[in-house]
Coordinates of C-alpha atoms in Angstrom, one line a residue:
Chain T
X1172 CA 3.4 -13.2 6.7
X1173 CA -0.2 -14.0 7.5
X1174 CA -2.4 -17.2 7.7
X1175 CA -3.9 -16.4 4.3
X1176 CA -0.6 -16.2 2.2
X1177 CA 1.0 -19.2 4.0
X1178 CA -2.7 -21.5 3.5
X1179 CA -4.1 -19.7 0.4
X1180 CA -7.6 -19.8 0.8
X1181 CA -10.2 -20.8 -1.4
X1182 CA -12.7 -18.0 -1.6
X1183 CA -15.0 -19.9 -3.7
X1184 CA -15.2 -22.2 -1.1
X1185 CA -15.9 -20.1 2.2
X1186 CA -20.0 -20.1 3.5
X1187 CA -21.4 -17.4 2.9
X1188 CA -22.5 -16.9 6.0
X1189 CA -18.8 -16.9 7.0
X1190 CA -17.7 -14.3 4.7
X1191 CA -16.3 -11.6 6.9
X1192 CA -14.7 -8.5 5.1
X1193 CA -14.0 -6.6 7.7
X1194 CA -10.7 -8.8 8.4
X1195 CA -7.7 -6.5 8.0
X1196 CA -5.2 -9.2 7.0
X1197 CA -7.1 -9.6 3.6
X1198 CA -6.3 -5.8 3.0
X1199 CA -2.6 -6.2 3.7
X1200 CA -2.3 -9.2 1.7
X1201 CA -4.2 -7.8 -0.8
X1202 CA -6.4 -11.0 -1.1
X1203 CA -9.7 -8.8 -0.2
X1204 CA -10.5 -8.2 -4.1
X1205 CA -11.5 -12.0 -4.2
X1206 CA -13.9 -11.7 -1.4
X1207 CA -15.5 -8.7 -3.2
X1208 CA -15.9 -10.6 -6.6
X1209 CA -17.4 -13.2 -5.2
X1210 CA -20.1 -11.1 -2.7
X1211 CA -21.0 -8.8 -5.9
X1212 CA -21.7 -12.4 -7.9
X1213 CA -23.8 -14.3 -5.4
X1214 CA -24.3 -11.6 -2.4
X1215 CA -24.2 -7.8 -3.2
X1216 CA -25.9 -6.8 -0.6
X1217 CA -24.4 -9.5 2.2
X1218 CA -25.4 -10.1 5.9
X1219 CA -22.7 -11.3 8.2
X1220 CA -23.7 -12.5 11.3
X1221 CA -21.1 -12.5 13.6
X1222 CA -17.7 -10.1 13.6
X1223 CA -15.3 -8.3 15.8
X1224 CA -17.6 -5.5 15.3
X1225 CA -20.8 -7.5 15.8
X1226 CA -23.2 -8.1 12.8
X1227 CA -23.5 -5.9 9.5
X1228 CA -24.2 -5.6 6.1
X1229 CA -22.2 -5.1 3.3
X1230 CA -23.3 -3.2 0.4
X1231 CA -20.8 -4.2 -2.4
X1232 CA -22.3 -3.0 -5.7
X1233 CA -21.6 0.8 -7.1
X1234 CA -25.5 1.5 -7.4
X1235 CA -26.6 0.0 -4.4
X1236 CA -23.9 1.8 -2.6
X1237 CA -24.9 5.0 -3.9
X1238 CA -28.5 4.2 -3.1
X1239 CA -27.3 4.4 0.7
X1240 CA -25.4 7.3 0.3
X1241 CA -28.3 9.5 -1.2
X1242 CA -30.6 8.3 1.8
X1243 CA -29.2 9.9 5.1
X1244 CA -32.7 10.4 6.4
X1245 CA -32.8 6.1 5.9
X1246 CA -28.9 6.1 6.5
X1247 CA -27.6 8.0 9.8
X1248 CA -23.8 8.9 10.1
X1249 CA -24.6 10.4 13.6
X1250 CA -21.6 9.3 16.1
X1251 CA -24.1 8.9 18.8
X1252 CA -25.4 5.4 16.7
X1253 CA -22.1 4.2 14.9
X1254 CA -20.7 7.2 13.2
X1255 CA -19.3 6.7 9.8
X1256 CA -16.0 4.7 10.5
X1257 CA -16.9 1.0 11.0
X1258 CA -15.8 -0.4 14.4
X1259 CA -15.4 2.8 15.3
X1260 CA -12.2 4.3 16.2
X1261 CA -10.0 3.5 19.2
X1262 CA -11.4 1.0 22.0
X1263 CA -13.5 -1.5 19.7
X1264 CA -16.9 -2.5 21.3
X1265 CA -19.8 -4.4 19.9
X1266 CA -22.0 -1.5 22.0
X1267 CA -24.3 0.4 19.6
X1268 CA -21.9 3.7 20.4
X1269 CA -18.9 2.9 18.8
X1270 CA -18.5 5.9 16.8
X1271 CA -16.2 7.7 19.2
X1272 CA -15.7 11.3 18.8
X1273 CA -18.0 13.8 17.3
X1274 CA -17.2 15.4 13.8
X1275 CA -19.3 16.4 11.2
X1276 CA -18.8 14.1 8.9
X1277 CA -20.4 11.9 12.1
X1278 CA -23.5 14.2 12.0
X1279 CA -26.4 14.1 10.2
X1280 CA -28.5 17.4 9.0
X1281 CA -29.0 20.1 10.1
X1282 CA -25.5 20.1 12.5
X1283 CA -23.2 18.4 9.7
X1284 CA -24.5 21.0 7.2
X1285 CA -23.4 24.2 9.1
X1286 CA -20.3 23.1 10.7
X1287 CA -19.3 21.7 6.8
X1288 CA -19.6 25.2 5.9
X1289 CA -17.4 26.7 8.6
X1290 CA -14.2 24.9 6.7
X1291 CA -15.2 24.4 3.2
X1292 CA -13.8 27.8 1.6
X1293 CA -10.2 26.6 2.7
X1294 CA -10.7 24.1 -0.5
X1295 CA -12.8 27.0 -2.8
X1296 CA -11.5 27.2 -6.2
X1297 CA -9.9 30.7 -5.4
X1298 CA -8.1 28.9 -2.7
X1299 CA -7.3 26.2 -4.8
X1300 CA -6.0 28.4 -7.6
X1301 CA -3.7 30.1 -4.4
X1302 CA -2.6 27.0 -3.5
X1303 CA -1.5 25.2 -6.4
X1304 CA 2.0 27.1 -7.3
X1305 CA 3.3 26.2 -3.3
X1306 CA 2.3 22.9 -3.9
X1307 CA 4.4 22.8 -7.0
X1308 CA 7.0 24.8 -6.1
X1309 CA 7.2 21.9 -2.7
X1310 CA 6.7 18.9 -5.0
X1311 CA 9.5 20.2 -7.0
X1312 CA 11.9 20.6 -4.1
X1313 CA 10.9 17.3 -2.6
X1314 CA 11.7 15.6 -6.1
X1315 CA 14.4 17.0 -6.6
X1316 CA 16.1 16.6 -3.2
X1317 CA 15.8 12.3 -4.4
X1318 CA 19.2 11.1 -4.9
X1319 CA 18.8 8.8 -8.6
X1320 CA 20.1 5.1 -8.4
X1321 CA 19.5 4.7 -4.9
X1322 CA 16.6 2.7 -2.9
X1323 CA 14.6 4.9 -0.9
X1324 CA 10.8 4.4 0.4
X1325 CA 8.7 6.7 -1.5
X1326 CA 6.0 6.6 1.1
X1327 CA 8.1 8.8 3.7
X1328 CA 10.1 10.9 1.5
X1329 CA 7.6 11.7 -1.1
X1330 CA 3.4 10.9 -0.2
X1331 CA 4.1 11.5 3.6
X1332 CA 6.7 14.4 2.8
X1333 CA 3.9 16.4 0.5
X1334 CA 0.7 15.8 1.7
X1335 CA 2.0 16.6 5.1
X1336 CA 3.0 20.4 4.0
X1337 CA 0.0 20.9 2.5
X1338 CA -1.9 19.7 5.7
X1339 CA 0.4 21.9 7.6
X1340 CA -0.5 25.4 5.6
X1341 CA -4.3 24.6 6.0
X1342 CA -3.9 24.6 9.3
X1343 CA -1.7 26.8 9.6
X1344 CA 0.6 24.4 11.7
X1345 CA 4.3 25.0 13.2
X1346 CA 6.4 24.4 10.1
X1347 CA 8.9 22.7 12.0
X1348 CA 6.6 19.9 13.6
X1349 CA 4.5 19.0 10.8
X1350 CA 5.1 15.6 11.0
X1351 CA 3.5 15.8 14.3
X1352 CA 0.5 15.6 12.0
X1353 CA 1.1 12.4 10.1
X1354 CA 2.2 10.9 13.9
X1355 CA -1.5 12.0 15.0
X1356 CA -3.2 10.9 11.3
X1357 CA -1.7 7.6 12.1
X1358 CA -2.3 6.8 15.4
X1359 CA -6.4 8.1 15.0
X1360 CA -6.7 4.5 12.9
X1361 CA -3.9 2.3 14.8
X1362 CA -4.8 -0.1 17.5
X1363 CA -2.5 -2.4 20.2
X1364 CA 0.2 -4.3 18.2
X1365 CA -0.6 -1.8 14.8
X1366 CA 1.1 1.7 15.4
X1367 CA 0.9 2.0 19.5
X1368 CA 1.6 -0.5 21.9
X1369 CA -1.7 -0.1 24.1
X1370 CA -5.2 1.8 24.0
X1371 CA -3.4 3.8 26.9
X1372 CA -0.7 4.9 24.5
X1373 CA -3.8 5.9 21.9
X1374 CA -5.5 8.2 24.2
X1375 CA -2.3 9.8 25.4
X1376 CA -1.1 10.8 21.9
X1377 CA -4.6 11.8 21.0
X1378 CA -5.0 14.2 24.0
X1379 CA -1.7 15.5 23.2
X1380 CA -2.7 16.4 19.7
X1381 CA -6.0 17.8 21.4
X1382 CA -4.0 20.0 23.8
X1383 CA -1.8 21.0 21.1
X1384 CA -4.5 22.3 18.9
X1385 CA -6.4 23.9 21.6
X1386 CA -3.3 26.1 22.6
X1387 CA -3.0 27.3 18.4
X1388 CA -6.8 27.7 19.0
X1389 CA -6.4 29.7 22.2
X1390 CA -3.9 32.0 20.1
X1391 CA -6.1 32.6 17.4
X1392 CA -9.7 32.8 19.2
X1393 CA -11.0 36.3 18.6
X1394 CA -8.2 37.2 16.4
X1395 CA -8.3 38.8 13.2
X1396 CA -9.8 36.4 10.6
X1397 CA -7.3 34.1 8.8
X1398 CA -7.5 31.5 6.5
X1399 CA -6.7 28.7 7.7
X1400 CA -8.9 25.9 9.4
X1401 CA -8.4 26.4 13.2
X1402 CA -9.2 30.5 12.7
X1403 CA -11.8 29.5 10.6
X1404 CA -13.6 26.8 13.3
X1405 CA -12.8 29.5 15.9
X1406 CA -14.1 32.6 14.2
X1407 CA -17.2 31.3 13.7
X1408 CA -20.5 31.1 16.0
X1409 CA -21.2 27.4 14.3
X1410 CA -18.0 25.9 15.8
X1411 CA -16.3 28.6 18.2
X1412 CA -17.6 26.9 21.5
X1413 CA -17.7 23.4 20.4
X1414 CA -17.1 21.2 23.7
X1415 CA -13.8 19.3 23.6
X1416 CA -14.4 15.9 22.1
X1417 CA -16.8 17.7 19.6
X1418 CA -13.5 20.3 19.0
X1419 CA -11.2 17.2 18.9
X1420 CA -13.3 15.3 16.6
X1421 CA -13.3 18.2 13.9
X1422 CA -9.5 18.5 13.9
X1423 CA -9.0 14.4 13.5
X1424 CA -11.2 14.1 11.0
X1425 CA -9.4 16.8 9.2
X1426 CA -5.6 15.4 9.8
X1427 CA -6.6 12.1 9.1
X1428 CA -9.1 13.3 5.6
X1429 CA -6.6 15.7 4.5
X1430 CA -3.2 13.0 5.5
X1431 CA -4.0 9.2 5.2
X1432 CA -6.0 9.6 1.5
X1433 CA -4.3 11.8 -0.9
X1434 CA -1.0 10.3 0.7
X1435 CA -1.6 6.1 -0.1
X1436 CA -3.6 7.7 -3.8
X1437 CA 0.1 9.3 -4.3
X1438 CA 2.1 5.8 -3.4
X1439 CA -1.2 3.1 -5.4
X1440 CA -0.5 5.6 -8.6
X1441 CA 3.1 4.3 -8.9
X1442 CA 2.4 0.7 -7.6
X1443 CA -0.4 1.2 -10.2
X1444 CA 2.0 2.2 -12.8
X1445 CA 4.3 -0.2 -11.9
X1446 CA 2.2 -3.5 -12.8
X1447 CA 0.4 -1.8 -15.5
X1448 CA 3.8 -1.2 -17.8
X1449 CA 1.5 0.1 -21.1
X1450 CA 0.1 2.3 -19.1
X1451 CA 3.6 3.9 -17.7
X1452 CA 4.2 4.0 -21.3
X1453 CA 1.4 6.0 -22.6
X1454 CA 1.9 8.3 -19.3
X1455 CA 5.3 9.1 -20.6
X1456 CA 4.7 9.3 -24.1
X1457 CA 1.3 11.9 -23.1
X1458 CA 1.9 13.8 -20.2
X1459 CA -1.8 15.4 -21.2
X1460 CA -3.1 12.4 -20.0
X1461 CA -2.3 13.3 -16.4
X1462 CA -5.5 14.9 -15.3
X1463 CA -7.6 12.0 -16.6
X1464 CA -5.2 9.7 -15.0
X1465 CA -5.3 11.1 -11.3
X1466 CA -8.9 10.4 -11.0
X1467 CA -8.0 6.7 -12.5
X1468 CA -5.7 6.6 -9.6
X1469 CA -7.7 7.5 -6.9
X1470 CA -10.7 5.1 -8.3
X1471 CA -7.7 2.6 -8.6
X1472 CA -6.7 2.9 -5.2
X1473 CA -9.9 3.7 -3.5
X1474 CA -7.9 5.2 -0.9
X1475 CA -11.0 4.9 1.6
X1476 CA -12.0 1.0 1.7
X1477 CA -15.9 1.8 3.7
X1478 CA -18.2 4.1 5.4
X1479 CA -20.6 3.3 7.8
X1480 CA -24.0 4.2 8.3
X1481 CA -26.7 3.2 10.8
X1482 CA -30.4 2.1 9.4
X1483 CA -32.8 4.4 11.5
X1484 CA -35.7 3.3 9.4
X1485 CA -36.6 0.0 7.9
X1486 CA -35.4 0.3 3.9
X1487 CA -34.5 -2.0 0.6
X1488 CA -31.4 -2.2 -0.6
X1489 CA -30.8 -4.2 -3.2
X1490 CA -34.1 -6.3 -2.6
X1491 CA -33.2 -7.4 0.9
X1492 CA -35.0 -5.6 4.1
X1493 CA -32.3 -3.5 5.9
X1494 CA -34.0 -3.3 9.6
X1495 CA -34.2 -0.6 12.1
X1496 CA -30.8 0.0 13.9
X1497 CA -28.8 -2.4 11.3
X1498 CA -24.7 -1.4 10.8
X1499 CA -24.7 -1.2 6.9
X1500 CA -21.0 -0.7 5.7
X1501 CA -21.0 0.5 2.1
X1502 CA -17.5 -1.0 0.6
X1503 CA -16.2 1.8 -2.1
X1504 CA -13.3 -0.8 -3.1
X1505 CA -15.8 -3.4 -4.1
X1506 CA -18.2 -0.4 -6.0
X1507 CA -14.9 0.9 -7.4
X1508 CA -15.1 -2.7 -9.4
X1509 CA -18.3 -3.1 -10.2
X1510 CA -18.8 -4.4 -14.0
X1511 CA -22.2 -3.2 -14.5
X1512 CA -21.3 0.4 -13.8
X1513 CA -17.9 1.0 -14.6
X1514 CA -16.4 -0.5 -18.0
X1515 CA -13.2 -2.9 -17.8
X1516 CA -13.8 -2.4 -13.8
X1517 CA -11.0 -4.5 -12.8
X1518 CA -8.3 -3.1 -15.3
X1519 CA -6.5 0.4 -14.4
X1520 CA -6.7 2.9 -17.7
X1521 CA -5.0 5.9 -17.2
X1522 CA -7.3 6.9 -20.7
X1523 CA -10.3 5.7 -19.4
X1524 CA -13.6 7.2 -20.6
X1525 CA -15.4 8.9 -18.0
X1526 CA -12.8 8.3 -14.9
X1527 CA -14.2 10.6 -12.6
X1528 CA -17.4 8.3 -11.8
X1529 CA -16.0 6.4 -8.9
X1530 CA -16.9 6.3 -5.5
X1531 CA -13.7 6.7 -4.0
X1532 CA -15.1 10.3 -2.7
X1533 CA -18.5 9.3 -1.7
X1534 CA -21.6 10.5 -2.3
X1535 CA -24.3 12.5 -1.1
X1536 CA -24.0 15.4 1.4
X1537 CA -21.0 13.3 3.0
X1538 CA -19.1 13.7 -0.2
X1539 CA -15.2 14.4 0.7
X1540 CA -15.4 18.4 1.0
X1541 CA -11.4 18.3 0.2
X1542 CA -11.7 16.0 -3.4
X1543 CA -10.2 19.0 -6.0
X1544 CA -7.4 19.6 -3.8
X1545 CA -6.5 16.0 -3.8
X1546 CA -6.7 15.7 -7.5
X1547 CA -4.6 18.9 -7.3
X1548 CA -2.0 17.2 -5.0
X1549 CA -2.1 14.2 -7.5
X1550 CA -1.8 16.2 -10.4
X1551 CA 0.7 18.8 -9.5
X1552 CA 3.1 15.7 -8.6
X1553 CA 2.9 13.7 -11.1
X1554 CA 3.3 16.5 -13.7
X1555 CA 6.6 16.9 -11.8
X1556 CA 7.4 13.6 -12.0
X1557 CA 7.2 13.4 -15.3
X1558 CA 9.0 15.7 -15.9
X1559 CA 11.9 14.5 -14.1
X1560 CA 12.1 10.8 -14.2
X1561 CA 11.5 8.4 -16.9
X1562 CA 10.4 5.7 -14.3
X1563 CA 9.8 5.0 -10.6
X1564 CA 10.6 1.6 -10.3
X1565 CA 9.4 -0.4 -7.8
X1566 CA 12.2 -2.5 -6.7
X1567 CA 10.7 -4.3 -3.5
X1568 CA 7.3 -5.9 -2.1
X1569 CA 5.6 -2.7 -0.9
X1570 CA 3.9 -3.1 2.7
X1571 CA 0.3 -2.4 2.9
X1572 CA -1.9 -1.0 5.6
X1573 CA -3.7 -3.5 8.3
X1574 CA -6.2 -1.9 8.4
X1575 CA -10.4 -2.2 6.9
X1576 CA -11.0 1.2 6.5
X1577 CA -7.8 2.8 5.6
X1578 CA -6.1 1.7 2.1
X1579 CA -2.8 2.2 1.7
X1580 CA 0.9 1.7 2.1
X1581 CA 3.5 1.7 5.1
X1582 CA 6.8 1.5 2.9
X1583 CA 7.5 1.4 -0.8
X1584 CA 10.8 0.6 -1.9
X1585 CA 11.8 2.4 -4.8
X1586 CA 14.8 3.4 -7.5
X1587 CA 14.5 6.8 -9.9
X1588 CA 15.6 6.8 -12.9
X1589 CA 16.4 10.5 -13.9
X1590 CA 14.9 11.2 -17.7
Chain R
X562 CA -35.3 18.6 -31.1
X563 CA -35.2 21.3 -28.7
X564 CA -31.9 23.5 -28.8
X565 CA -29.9 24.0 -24.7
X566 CA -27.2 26.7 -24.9
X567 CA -24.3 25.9 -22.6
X568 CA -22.3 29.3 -21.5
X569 CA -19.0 28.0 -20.1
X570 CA -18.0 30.8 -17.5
X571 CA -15.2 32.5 -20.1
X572 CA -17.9 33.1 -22.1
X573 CA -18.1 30.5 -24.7
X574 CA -21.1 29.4 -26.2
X575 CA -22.0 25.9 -27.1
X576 CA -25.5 25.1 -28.9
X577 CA -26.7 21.4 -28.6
X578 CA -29.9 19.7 -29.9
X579 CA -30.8 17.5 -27.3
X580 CA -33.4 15.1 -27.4
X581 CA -36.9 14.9 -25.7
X582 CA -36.8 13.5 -21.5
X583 CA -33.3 13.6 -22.0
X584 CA -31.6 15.9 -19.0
X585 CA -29.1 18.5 -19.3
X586 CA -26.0 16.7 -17.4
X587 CA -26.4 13.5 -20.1
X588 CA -26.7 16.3 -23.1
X589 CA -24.0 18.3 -21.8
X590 CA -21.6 14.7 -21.6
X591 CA -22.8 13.6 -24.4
X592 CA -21.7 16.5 -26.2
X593 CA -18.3 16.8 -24.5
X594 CA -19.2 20.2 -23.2
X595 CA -16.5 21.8 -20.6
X596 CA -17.4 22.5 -16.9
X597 CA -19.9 19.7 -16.5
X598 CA -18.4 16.8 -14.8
X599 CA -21.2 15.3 -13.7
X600 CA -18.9 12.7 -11.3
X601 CA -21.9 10.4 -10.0
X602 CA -23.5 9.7 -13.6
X603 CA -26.5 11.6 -12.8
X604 CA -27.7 10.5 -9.7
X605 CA -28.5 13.6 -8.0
X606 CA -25.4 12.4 -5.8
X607 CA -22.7 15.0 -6.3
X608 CA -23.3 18.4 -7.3
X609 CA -20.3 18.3 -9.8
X610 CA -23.1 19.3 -12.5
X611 CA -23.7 22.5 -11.2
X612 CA -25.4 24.7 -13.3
X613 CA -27.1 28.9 -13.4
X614 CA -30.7 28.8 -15.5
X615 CA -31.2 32.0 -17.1
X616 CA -32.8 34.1 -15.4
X617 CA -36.0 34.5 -18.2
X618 CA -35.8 30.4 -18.4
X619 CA -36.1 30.1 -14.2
X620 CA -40.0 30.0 -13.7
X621 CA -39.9 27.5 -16.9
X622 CA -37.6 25.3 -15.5
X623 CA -38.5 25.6 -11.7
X624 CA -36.3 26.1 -8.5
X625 CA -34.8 23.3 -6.4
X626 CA -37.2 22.1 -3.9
X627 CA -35.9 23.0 0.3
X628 CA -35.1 20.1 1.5
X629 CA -34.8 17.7 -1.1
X630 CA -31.8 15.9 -2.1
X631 CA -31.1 18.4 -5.4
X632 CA -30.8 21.0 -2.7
X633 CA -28.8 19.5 -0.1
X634 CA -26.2 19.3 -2.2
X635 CA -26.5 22.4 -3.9
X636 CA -25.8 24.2 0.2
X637 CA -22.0 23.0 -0.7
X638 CA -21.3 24.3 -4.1
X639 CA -18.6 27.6 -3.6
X640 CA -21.0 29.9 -5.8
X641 CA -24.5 28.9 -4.8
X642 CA -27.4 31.6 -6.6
X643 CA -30.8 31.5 -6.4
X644 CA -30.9 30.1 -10.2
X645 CA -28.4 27.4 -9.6
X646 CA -29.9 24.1 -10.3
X647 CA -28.2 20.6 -10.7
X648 CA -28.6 19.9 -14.7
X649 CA -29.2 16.2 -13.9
X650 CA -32.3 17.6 -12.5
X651 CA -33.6 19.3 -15.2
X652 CA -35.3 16.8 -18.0
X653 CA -35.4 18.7 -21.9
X654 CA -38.8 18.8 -23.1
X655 CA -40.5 21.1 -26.1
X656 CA -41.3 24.0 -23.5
X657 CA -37.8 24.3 -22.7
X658 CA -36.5 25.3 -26.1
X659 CA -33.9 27.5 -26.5
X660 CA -32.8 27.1 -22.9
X661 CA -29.9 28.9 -21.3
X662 CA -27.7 27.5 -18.4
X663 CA -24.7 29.6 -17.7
X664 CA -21.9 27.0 -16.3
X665 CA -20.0 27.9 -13.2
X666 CA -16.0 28.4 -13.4
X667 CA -15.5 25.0 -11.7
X668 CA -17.4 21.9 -10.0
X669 CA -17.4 21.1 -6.9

């Protein structure tokens, strides 16, 4: 139990200049939705002065956060400044090159344009429409493997358990040690004391997914072309002789976009269900309502908390004067509650007009290249759900995530009930 | 009002009347017309509003400018052609009456 659900704190009642968002306990005790109220009432576009990650803004309003999304000339993502993931991802240092590794989605044009084109046809619609009868056909198995009455943790044995096999056919991966991916997907965003015991254990586990990649890589290099992601970065001259970190960048970023995300949407939809009981209802009584539904749940769930970008001109946001070199963190959870844009913000409608405007993707050329087949992973298992369960019942406190950038669940504790 | 004609990609027509400085994402919500999802509300955010001008309506209507947001996003789309615009970029005005956009078999 943390210090915030022993003391509850008054969030009214907190400086402003003290209001730091960035704490991971308010994520895991699910307190942080206060904070956000309150900065998109008196603050929206907030400065905090002082933080483990040094000082930065937070954008907290949908329009404003868009706004820096659409302005990557004002707005960097380039790794070599801050990258996109705030406090960057393993050692954490208040130095201006926290981003870590290099990626595209940590580049800015003309780089990040080229290299997102080297892997975007694996989620095409034709390769979408391929994959969607083995993703039922798994989805199926995996629900139907459940034994009914019984508590089991939905997280492992269903989220982990699906999105992991699909990750595993992009890339192509050893069937057998697939979970090798979720290992890696997890430790990219854990820290000392939160999924490895030191930054030692980190960068051994990191290299060994590095090596482990490069010897599929090696195999595939100047092969006939396949489709799946590694032949695809290695067959073409954008991304074939990428230097190492650049080469272990792309594949992280893939594991942890294609793992961490569709996985915690899968395990917020029932949580989501759960405490919203007319909406279970209405699911049950119009399984039509699904598609509509899955984009609820991922706006819901907002299973990315933040980007980050780095100011590399002097801009307005929101009617305060962004500066030169300043860490702006736009906080999709907060703009994923935002009143003014979306109707009813803070009440989860699985028939909600006009569901798919969230930001829960992004915006702008950073926009998640891998969004329809998430919707189609959502989809596909809750139209299998439905069809064999009248309820997932949540029958224990699930565990969330520590973590600021990464919203989800460790463990959910649940009992089926068969239809 | 100036008719748009909406040509879903299995062929199905859809005529709309849509109103003066209005664009062709809002008419095509509006008017609950399939294939336009038009995710960021018409921002010129996403390119989930992706849309192919006819090819007599394309010198009317005008080209996405290199280099400018409407076609940095359009590089991503799966079926990018030279007469694919972004309908939230196109604004409905007399001189586009009786517009065609053919709509692409999904969004992106």
């Amino acid at each position: 139990m943390s210090v915030s659900e022993i003391f509850s704190t008054d969030v009214s009642k907190i400086p402003l200049d003290e209001m730091d968002v960035s704490d991971p306990l308010l994520f895991q005790n699910d307190t942080i939705g206060e904070y956000f109220s309150r900065l998109r009432a008196e603050d929206p576009v907030h400065f905090t002065p002082k933080s483990r990650f040094g000082p930065y803004w937070s954008v907290t309003k949908f329009n404003d956060i868009v706004r820096v999304e659409t302005d990557h000339k004002a707005f960097s993502s380039d790794a070599g400044i801050g990258g996109v993931a705030f406090g960057g991802i393993g050692v954490p240092t208040e130095s201006s090159a926290m981003g870590g590794l290099e990626m595209f989605i940590a580049m800015d044009p003309p780089k990040h344009d080229i290299q997102r084109k080297v892997v975007s046809p694996i989620v095409a619609p034709s390769n979408l429409e391929n994959l969607e009868p083995i993703i039922r056909e798994r989805a199926a198995a995996i629900l139907d493997s459940l034994p009914a009455g019984k508590v089991i943790d939905w997280v492992d044995l269903v989220s982990i358990e699906l999105t992991t096999m699909t990750l595993a056919t992009l890339f192509d991966f050893p069937w057998e040690e697939r979970r090798k991916l979720t290992r890696w997907s997890d430790v990219v965003t854990a820290s000392p004391g939160n999924g490895v015991d030191s930054w030692e254990q980190w960068q051994r586990e990191l290299m060994e997914c590095g090596m482990y990649f490069k010897e599929l890589w090696n195999q595939r290099a100047g092969g006939e072309p396949r489709n799946d992601l590694i032949s695809m970065l290695a067959g073409s001259p954008a991304t074939a002789n990428m230097p190492f970190p650049e080469f272990l960048g792309n594949i992280i970023q893939l594991i942890v976009g294609g793992n961490d995300t569709t996985r915690n949407s899968i395990s917020g939809g029932v949580l989501a269900l759960n405490e919203n009981p007319a909406e279970y209802a209405k699911l049950m009584k119009d399984p039509g309502l699904i598609p509509n539904m899955v984009s609820e749940i991922i706006r819901w769930q907002t299973p990315i908390n933040c980007m980050l970008r780095t100011a590399v001109q002097e801009a307005d946001i929101g009617g305060k004067t962004i500066h030169k070199g300043d860490k702006v963190v736009m906080w999709y959870l907060s703009g994923n509650r935002d009143s003014e844009v979306i109707e009813r913000a803070d009440e989860f409608l699985i028939d909600r007009k006009n569901p798919r405007q969230h930001l829960s993707f992004g915006f702008g050329i950073h926009r998640c290249v891998g969004n329809r087949l998430a919707e189609l992973q959502l989809r596909v298992i809750w139209e299998e759900i439905v069809k064999r369960f009248s309820k997932i019942e949540i029958v224990g406190k699930p565990v969330r995530t520590l973590h600021h950038i990464i919203h989800g669940f460790t463990r959910m504790p649940v009992v089926l009930h068969p239809r | 009002m100036p008719k748009v004609t909406y040509i879903e990609a299995s062929g199905t027509e859809h005529v709309v009347s849509v109103a003066n400085g209005t664009t062709c994402r809002d008419a095509a919500m509006d008017n609950d017309i399939p294939g336009i999802d038009g995710d960021c509300g018409g921002a010129c955010a996403c390119a989930t509003c992706h849309v192919f001008v006819d090819p007599a309506w394309l010198d009317r209507v005008g080209r996405a400018v290199e280099g400018e947001m409407e076609a940095n996003l359009l590089q991503f789309v799966p079926d990018l052609s030279e007469n694919s615009r972004l309908a939230c970029q196109i604004d409905i005005t007399d001189a586009l009456d009786g517009l065609v956009l053919r709509l692409p078999a999904s969004q992106h």
